[in-house]
C-alpha cells in the first residue's frame, strides 16, 4: 500500500511541476499542444481542463497465454487533491484489432471503488495475437494496455462421450462448447436454453462415438465443456457437463463426458383418441355380458337362437325332461326344420333381411369402440410422478353395413356426444382419474384405476335408437317388437299346417300343440332375448366395470422439454361385474394416441 501511494505522490508531483513550468512560460500554445497530443495518442495524454487523472495499476504491456484471463485495472484520482475518485465510470474497449471476436471483456464499464480502482477481465481467445485495450473517462486522460497473447504452455483436450440412456434413445448432432472455468459452471448449465455467448470454442459431433479435440488450451486456466445431443425427432434429448478440467502442457488431457437423457414433462391438456375391443370381455363377463352376446348370436343364426328359446319355453310348458324332450323333437321333426324355417323366413322378408345383415355387423361395432376424450396431466413432482384425469367427450361406433371399399373412413360413423356437463344421457358421465409417472426418459406409466362403462345400455341405444328405426322406417323401435310382429305371428301356422294343430302320442305325454301356442312361445322367446336384455342393461348401472392401467411413449419435438404427443398408447386391465371376483374377470385392452393442446402455466 505504501508503494502505491508513493507512486501516486510522485505522479502528482510531476503533474504539479509540469503545470508550474507551463504556466510560468505563459505560452498560450501549450494547451493546444496538450489537446493535440491527446488526440494523437488516442486520448491518453492529460488535459489542463481535466478534473481527474488516471494511472494503470502496474504495467501496461502485458503477456498472457491463450484462453487465459488477464485483469486490466486502473486508478482514478481527483486532480486538485490527489484523493481517490469514488463511483466514477471507467469505460473499457478493445481498440485493436477492431474486427476480432475471439477475445472478450467481462464488462464494458466498471465503477471505481473507494480506493479509486476499477477493473475488468480480458478473456483471451484461443488464437495468438497482440491487441490493445483502452480505459477511458470523460474528464481524465486514458490508459491503453497492450496485451500479447502467446501460445506458450498449452495442451490439448480430448472428449469422449457416453450416452447413459443408449438403450432408450440414441443421440446425434451433439453440440459441444468449451468455456473457461469461472465464467460458467455446470450448476448454471440449462440444456434446453443453452448459453449463446462466452464460449471459447464449439464443435458439433455427428455421433456419440466421435471423439472431440480442443487444441492449444492454456495451462494456467481450468476449463468446462458442455454437450447437448438431439434425439430421433431432432429434439434436444440429452446433455452433459464436465468442469474443473486442468490442462497439462504439451499433452493431451482426456476426459469422459456422460450425457444423460433429459426427463420429459407431460404436464398439459391433451386431445385423446382410443379404440376399445369389448367382444371377448363381454362374452366372459357374467349375466349382463352373456345377455348381450345372446343378442349378437341371434344375428349370426336367428333360427338357432329362437329355436333354443322356444324349446326352453316348450319344455317348461310340456313339463318334459331331457330324454322325453328329445323324443318329442324327433317325432315332430322340429329339431330338423325349425332353424332353417326361421332363417329362410327372415331371408325372404323384405323388412327383416336388411335388419339381419345390419345386425351381423353389430359384432364389428362392439369390437371397435372409438372414444374421444380430454386428458389433463397435472404438475410433475420431483420424483417424476403426477395425476391425470381423462374425461370422455364423445363415443363413435362404426356401423358399416351400407359402406363399400370406396367409402370414406368415416362412413357409417355413429357419434354420441356428451352434453355441456359431460353427461352422455343414460350412459352417465364417463371419466377416470389416475396416477402415473415418467420413466426412462420418455416412458409414460399409468397406474391401475377404475373406469365404469354402461356398455349394455350403449348397445341397446345403438339397436333401438339408431339401427332399427332406420331399417324399419320408424315402424319399430326395439328388436322384440320387430321380431314378434314379423316372425312370430305367422310362425305357428307354418309349423302346424293349415289345421292349426300338431299332435303327438308319447308315453310321457300325449296331446296337441296349437298354432297360437307356438306363436306365443315365439313371442315369449323374442321377449326373453330382447326385452329381458333391455331391462337388464337399463337397470344395472355399474355391473360392467373395468380396472385398467396403461403405458405410452412420450414424444417431444420442439426442444422445450414439454411433451407434444403420446404415441403407442396401450391400456390393459380387466372387465369385472358384481357377481365375479378378479380372478375370473376377463382381460380387456385398448390402444390410444394423444396430442397436447395446451398447458396451464400454473402447473409448470
PDB file of N, CA and C in Angstrom, residues 21 31 40 63 69 80 95 127 237 247 299 305 321 397 432 440 514 586 604:
ATOM      1  N   UNK A  21       5.691  24.905 -14.663  1.00  0.00           N
ATOM      2  CA  UNK A  21       6.555  25.268 -15.795  1.00  0.00           C
ATOM      3  C   UNK A  21       5.739  25.836 -16.930  1.00  0.00           C
ATOM      4  N   UNK A  31      -1.601  24.687 -24.253  1.00  0.00           N
ATOM      5  CA  UNK A  31      -2.891  23.987 -24.189  1.00  0.00           C
ATOM      6  C   UNK A  31      -3.192  23.296 -25.510  1.00  0.00           C
ATOM      7  N   UNK A  40      -3.536  12.739 -30.728  1.00  0.00           N
ATOM      8  CA  UNK A  40      -2.554  11.917 -31.432  1.00  0.00           C
ATOM      9  C   UNK A  40      -2.309  10.596 -30.715  1.00  0.00           C
ATOM     10  N   UNK A  63       1.469  -9.809 -20.893  1.00  0.00           N
ATOM     11  CA  UNK A  63       1.628 -11.055 -21.638  1.00  0.00           C
ATOM     12  C   UNK A  63       0.692 -12.096 -21.015  1.00  0.00           C
ATOM     13  N   UNK A  69      -7.151 -15.582 -18.553  1.00  0.00           N
ATOM     14  CA  UNK A  69      -7.819 -14.333 -18.201  1.00  0.00           C
ATOM     15  C   UNK A  69      -6.790 -13.362 -17.643  1.00  0.00           C
ATOM     16  N   UNK A  80      -7.172  17.899  -8.322  1.00  0.00           N
ATOM     17  CA  UNK A  80      -6.854  19.024  -7.429  1.00  0.00           C
ATOM     18  C   UNK A  80      -6.315  18.573  -6.085  1.00  0.00           C
ATOM     19  N   UNK A  95      -9.523  -1.809 -28.798  1.00  0.00           N
ATOM     20  CA  UNK A  95      -9.420  -0.884 -29.926  1.00  0.00           C
ATOM     21  C   UNK A  95      -8.600  -1.458 -31.084  1.00  0.00           C
ATOM     22  N   UNK A 127      -6.468 -17.924 -30.103  1.00  0.00           N
ATOM     23  CA  UNK A 127      -5.521 -17.596 -31.165  1.00  0.00           C
ATOM     24  C   UNK A 127      -4.464 -16.605 -30.666  1.00  0.00           C
ATOM     25  N   UNK A 237     -32.489 -33.962 -26.514  1.00  0.00           N
ATOM     26  CA  UNK A 237     -32.895 -35.138 -25.742  1.00  0.00           C
ATOM     27  C   UNK A 237     -31.927 -35.498 -24.621  1.00  0.00           C
ATOM     28  N   UNK A 247      -5.436 -28.572 -17.781  1.00  0.00           N
ATOM     29  CA  UNK A 247      -4.695 -28.915 -18.988  1.00  0.00           C
ATOM     30  C   UNK A 247      -3.212 -29.061 -18.656  1.00  0.00           C
ATOM     31  N   UNK A 299     -78.113 -62.565 -34.347  1.00  0.00           N
ATOM     32  CA  UNK A 299     -77.867 -62.082 -35.706  1.00  0.00           C
ATOM     33  C   UNK A 299     -77.032 -63.062 -36.509  1.00  0.00           C
ATOM     34  N   UNK A 305     -81.114 -69.366 -32.458  1.00  0.00           N
ATOM     35  CA  UNK A 305     -81.353 -68.657 -31.197  1.00  0.00           C
ATOM     36  C   UNK A 305     -82.820 -68.743 -30.792  1.00  0.00           C
ATOM     37  N   UNK A 321     -88.749 -83.889 -19.403  1.00  0.00           N
ATOM     38  CA  UNK A 321     -87.340 -83.967 -19.104  1.00  0.00           C
ATOM     39  C   UNK A 321     -86.522 -83.982 -20.371  1.00  0.00           C
ATOM     40  N   UNK A 397     -69.108 -45.122 -32.878  1.00  0.00           N
ATOM     41  CA  UNK A 397     -69.199 -46.502 -33.301  1.00  0.00           C
ATOM     42  C   UNK A 397     -69.384 -46.518 -34.811  1.00  0.00           C
ATOM     43  N   UNK A 432     -62.270 -40.821 -15.644  1.00  0.00           N
ATOM     44  CA  UNK A 432     -61.399 -41.606 -14.767  1.00  0.00           C
ATOM     45  C   UNK A 432     -60.262 -40.725 -14.281  1.00  0.00           C
ATOM     46  N   UNK A 440     -37.529 -43.702 -17.565  1.00  0.00           N
ATOM     47  CA  UNK A 440     -36.602 -43.931 -18.680  1.00  0.00           C
ATOM     48  C   UNK A 440     -36.794 -42.915 -19.800  1.00  0.00           C
ATOM     49  N   UNK A 514    -101.066 -76.119 -30.488  1.00  0.00           N
ATOM     50  CA  UNK A 514    -101.785 -75.346 -31.499  1.00  0.00           C
ATOM     51  C   UNK A 514    -100.936 -74.173 -31.979  1.00  0.00           C
ATOM     52  N   UNK A 586     -62.441 -60.867 -17.093  1.00  0.00           N
ATOM     53  CA  UNK A 586     -61.921 -61.004 -18.456  1.00  0.00           C
ATOM     54  C   UNK A 586     -60.928 -59.895 -18.773  1.00  0.00           C
ATOM     55  N   UNK A 604     -46.667 -25.533 -14.114  1.00  0.00           N
ATOM     56  CA  UNK A 604     -45.286 -25.747 -14.532  1.00  0.00           C
ATOM     57  C   UNK A 604     -44.355 -25.776 -13.337  1.00  0.00           C
TER      58      UNK A 604
END
